[in-house]
Short mmCIF file of N, CA, C and O in Angstrom, two decimals:
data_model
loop_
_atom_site.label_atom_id
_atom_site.label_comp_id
_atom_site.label_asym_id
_atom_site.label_seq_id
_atom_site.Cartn_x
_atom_site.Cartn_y
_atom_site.Cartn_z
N UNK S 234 107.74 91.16 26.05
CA UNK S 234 107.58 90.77 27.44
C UNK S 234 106.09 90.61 27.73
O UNK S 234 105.19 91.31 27.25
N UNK S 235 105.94 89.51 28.63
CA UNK S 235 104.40 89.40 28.92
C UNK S 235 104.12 90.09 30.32
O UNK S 235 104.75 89.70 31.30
N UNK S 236 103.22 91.09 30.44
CA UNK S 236 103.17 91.58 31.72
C UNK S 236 102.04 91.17 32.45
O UNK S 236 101.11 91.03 31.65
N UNK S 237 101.72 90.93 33.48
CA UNK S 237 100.39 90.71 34.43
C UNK S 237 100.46 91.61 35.61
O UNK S 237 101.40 91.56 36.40
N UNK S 238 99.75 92.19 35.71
CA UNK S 238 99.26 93.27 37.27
C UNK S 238 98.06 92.69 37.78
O UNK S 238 96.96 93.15 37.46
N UNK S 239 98.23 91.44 38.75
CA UNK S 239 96.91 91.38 39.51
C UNK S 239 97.15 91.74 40.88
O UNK S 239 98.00 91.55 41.75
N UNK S 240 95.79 92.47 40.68
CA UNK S 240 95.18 92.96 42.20
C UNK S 240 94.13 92.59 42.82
O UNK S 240 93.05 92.75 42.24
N UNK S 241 94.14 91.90 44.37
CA UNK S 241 93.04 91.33 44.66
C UNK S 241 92.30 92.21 46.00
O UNK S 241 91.54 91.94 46.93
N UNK S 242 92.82 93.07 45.65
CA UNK S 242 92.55 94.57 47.08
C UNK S 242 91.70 95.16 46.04
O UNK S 242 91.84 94.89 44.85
N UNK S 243 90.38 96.36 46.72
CA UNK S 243 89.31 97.46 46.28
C UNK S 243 90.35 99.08 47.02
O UNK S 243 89.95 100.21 47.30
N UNK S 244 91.70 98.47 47.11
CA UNK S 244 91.66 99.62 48.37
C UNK S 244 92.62 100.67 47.81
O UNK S 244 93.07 101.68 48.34
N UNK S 245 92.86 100.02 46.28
CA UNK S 245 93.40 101.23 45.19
C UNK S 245 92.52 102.15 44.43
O UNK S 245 91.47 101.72 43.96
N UNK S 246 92.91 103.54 44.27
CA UNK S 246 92.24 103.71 43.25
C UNK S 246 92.98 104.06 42.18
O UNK S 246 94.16 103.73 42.01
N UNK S 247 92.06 104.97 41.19
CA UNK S 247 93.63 104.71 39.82
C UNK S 247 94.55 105.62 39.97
O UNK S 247 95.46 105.32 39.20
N UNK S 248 94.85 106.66 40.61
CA UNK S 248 95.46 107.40 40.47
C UNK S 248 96.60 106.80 41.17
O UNK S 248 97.72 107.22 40.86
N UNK S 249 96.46 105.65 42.29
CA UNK S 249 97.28 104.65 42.65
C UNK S 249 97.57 103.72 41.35
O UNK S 249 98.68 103.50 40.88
N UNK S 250 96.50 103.29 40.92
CA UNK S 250 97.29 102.39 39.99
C UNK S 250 98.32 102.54 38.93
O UNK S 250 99.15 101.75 38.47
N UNK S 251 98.05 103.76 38.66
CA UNK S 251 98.68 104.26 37.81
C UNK S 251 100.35 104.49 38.26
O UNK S 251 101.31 104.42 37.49
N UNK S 252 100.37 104.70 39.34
CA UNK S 252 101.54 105.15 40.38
C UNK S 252 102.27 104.06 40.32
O UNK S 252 103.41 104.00 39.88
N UNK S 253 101.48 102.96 40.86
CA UNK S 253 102.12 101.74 40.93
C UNK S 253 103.05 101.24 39.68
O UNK S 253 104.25 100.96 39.66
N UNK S 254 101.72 101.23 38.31
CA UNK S 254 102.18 100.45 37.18
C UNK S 254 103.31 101.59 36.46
O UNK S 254 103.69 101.29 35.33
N UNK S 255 103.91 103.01 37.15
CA UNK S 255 104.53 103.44 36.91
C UNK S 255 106.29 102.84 37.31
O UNK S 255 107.33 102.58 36.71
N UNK S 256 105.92 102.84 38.26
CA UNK S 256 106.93 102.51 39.42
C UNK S 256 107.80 101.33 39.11
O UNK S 256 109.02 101.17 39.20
N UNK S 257 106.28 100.08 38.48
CA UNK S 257 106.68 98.62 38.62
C UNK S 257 107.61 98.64 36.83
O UNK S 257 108.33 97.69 36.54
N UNK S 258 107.42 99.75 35.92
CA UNK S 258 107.27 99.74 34.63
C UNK S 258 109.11 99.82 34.48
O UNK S 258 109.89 99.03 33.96
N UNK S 259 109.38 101.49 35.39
CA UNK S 259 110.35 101.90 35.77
C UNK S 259 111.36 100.63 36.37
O UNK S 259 112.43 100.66 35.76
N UNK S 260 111.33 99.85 37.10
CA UNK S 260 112.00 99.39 38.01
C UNK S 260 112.24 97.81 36.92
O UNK S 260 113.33 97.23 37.00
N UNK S 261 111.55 97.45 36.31
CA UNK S 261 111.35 96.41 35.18
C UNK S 261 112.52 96.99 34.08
O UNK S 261 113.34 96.08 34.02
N UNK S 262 112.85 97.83 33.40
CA UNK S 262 113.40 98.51 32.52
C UNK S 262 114.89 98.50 33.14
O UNK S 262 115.87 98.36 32.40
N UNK S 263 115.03 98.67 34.66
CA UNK S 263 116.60 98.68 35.41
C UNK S 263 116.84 97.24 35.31
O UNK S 263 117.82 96.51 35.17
N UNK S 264 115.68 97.15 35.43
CA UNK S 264 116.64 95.33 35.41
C UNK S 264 116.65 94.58 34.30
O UNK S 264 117.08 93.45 34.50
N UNK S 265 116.24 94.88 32.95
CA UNK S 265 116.48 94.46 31.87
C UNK S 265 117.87 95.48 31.65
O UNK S 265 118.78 94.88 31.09
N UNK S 266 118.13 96.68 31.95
CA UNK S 266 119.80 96.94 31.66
C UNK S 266 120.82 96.41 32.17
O UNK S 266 122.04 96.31 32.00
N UNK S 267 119.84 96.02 32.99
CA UNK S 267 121.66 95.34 34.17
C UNK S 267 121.55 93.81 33.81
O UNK S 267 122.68 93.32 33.85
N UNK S 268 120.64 92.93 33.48
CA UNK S 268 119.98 91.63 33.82
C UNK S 268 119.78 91.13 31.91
O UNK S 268 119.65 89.99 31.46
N UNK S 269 119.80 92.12 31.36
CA UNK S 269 118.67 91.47 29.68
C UNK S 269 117.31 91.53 30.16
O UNK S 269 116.63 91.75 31.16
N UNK S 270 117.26 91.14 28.52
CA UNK S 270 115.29 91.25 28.41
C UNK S 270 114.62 90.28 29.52
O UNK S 270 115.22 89.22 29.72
N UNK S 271 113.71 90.48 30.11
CA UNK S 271 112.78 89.32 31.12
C UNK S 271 111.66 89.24 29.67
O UNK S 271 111.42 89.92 28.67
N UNK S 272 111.35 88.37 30.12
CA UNK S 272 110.92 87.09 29.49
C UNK S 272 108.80 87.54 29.63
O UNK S 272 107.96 88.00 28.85
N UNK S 273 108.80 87.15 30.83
CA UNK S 273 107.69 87.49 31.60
C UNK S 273 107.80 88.60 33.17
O UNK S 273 108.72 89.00 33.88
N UNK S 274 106.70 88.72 33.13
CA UNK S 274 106.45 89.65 34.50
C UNK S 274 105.48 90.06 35.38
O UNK S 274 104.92 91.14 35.22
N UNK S 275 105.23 89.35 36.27
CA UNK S 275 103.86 89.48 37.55
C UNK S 275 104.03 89.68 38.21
O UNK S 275 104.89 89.06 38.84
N UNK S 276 103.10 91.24 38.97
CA UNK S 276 103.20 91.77 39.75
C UNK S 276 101.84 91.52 41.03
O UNK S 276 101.06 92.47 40.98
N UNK S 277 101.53 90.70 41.86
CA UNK S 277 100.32 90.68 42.22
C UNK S 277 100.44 91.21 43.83
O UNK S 277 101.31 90.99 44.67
N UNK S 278 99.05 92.07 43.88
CA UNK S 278 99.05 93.10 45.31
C UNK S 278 98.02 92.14 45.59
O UNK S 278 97.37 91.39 44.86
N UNK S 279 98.07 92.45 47.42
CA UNK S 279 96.89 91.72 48.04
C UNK S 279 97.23 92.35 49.66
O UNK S 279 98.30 92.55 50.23
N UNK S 280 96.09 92.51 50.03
CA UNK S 280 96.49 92.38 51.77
C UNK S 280 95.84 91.54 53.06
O UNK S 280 94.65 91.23 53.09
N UNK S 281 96.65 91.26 53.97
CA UNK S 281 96.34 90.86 55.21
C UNK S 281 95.81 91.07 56.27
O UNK S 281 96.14 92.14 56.78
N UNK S 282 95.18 90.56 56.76
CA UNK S 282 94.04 91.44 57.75
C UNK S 282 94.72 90.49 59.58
O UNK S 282 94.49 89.38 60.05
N UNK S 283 95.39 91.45 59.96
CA UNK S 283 95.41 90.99 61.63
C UNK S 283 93.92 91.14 62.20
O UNK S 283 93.36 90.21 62.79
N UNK S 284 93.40 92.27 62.00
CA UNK S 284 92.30 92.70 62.47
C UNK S 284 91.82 94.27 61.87
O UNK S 284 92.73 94.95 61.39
N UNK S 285 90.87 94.68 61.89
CA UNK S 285 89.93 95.37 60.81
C UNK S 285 90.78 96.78 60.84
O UNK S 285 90.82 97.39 59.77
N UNK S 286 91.54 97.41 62.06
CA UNK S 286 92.09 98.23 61.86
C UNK S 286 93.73 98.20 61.50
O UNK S 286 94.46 99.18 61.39
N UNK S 287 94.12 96.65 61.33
CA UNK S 287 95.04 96.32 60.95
C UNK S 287 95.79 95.91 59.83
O UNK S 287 95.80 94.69 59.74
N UNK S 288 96.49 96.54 58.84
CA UNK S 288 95.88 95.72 56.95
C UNK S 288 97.60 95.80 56.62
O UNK S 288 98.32 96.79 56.72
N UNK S 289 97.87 94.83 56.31
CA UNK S 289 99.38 94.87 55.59
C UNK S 289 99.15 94.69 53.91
O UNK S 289 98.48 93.78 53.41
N UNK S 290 99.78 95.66 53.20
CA UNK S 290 100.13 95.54 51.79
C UNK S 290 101.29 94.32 51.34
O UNK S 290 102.47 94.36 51.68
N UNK S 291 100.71 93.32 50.57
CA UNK S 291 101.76 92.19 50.47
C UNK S 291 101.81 92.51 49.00
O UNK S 291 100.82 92.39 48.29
N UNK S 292 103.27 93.00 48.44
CA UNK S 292 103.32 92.68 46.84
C UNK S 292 104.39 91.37 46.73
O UNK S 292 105.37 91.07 47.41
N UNK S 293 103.74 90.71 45.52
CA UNK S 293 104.81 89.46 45.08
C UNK S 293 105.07 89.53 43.30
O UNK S 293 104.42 89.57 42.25
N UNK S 294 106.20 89.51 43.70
CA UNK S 294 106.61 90.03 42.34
C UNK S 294 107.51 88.68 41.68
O UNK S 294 108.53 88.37 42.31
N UNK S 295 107.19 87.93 40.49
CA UNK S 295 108.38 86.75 39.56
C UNK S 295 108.38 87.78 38.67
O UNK S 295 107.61 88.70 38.38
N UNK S 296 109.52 87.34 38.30
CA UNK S 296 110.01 87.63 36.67
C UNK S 296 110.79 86.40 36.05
O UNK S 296 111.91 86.13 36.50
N UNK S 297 110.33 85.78 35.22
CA UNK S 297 110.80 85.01 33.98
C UNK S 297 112.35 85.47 32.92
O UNK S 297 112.18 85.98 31.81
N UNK S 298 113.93 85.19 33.51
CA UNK S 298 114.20 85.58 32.10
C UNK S 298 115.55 84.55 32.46
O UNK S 298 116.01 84.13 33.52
N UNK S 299 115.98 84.37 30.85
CA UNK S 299 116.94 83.48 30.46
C UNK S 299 116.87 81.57 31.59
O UNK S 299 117.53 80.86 32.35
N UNK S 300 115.51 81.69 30.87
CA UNK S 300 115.11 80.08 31.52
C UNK S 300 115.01 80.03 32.59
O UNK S 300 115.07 78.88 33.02
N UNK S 301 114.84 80.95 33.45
CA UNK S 301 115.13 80.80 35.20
C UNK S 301 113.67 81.57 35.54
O UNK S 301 113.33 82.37 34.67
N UNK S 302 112.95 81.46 36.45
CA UNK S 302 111.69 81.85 37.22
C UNK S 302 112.40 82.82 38.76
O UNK S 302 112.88 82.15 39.68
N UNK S 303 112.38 83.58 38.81
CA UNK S 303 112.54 83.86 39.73
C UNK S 303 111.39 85.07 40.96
O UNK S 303 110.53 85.83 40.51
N UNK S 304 111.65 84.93 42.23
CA UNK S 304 110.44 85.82 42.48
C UNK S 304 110.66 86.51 43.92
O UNK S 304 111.40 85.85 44.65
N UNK S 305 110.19 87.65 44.43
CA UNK S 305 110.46 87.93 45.56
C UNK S 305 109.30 88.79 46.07
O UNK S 305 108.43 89.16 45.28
N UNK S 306 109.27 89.08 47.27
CA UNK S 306 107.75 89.53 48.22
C UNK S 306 108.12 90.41 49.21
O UNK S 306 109.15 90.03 49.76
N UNK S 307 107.69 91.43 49.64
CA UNK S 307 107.82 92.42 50.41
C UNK S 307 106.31 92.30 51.45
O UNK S 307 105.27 91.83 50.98
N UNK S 308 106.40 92.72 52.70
CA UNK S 308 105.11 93.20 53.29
C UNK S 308 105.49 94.46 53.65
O UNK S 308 106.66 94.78 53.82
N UNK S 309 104.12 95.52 53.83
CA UNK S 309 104.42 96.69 54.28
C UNK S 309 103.27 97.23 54.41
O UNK S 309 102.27 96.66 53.96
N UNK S 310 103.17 98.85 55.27
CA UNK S 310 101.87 99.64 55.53
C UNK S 310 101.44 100.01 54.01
O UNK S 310 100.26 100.20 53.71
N UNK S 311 102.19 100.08 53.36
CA UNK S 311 101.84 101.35 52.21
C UNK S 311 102.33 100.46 50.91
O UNK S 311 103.21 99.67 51.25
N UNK S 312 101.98 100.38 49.55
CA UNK S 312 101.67 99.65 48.55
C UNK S 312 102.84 100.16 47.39
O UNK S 312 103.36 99.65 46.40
N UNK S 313 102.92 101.24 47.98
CA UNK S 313 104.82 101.63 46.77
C UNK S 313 106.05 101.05 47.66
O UNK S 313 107.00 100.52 47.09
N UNK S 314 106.02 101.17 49.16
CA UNK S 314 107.00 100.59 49.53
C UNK S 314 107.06 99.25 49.66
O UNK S 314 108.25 98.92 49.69
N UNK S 315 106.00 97.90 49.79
CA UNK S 315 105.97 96.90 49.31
C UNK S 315 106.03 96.49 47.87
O UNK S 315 106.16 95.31 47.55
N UNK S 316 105.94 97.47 46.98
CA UNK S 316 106.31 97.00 45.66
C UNK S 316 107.82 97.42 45.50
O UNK S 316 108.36 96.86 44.55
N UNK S 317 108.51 98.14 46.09
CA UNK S 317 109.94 98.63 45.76
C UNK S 317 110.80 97.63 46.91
O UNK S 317 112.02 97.59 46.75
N UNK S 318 110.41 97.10 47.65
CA UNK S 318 111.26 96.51 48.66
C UNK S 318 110.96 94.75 48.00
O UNK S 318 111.74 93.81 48.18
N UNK S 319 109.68 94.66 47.26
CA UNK S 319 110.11 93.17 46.65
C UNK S 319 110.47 93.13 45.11
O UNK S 319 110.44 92.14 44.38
N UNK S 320 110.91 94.79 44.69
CA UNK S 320 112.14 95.07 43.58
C UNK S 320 113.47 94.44 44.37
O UNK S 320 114.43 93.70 44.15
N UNK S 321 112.98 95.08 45.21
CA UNK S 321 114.76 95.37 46.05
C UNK S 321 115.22 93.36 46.78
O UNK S 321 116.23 93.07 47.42
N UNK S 322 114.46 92.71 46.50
CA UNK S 322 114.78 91.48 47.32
C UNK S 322 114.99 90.42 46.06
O UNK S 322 115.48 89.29 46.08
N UNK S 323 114.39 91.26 44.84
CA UNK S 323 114.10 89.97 43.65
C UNK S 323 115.55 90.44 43.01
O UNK S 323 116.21 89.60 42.39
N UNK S 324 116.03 91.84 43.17
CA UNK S 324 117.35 92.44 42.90
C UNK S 324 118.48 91.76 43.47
O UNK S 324 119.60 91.75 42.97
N UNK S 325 118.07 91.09 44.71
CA UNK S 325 119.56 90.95 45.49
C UNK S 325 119.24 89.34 45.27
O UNK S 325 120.36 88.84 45.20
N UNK S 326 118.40 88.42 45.15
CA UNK S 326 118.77 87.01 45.07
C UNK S 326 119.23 87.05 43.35
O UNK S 326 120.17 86.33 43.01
N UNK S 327 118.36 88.10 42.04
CA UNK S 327 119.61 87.62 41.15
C UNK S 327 120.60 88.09 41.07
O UNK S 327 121.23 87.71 40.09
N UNK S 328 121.20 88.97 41.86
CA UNK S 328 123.20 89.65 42.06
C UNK S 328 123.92 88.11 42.81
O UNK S 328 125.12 87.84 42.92
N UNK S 329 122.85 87.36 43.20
CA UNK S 329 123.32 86.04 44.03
C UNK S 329 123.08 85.07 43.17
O UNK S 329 123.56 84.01 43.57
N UNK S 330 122.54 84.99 42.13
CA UNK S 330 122.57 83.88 41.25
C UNK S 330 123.26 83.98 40.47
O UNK S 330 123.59 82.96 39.87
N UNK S 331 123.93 85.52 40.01
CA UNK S 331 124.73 86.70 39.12
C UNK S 331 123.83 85.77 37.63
O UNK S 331 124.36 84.95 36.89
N UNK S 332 122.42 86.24 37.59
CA UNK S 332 121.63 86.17 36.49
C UNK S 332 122.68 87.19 35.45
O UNK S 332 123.06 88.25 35.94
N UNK S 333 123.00 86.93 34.38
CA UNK S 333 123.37 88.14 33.21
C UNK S 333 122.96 87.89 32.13
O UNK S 333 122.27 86.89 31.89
N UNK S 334 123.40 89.03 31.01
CA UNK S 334 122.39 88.49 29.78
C UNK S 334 123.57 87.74 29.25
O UNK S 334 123.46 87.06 28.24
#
């Protein structure tokens, strides 16, 4: 599998990253049991600025497998629950494509 973690935020540090690339590692592994091997896998964080005391965590997450691209995006305050809620959205469009191996 090819993996990519880009981050275009300063507003992690590693003990976050580490959290994260735990999380994203974990949640990658459920869906190769239920789904087969993925192919590829990018995870990229970034956030939004309404205004300086205002910051949304945007994760966007594709995964590559059995010829199909697929991808899904969460926004949120906090950077594990935008990475688990665009698990949770990239989960439910392939139960709707019924991706299998």
């Amino acid at each position: 599998m090819n993996f990519n973690f880009v981050t275009k935020t300063s507003a992690i540090d590693n003990a976050g990253y580490y959290s994260l690339l735990r999380k994203m590692t974990s949640k990658l592994k459920q869906i190769q049991e239920e789904f087969g091997n993925i192919d590829s896998a990018e995870l990229e964080l970034y956030e939004t600025y309404k205004d300086e005391s205002e910051k949304d965590k945007v994760a966007l997450l594709k995964l590559s497998l059995h010829n199909i691209i697929i991808s899904g995006y969460s926004i949120s305050k906090r950077w594990e629950d935008a990475l688990l809620d665009a698990f949770d959205t990239l989960r439910s469009k392939m139960e709707g494509k019924q991706v299998v191996s």
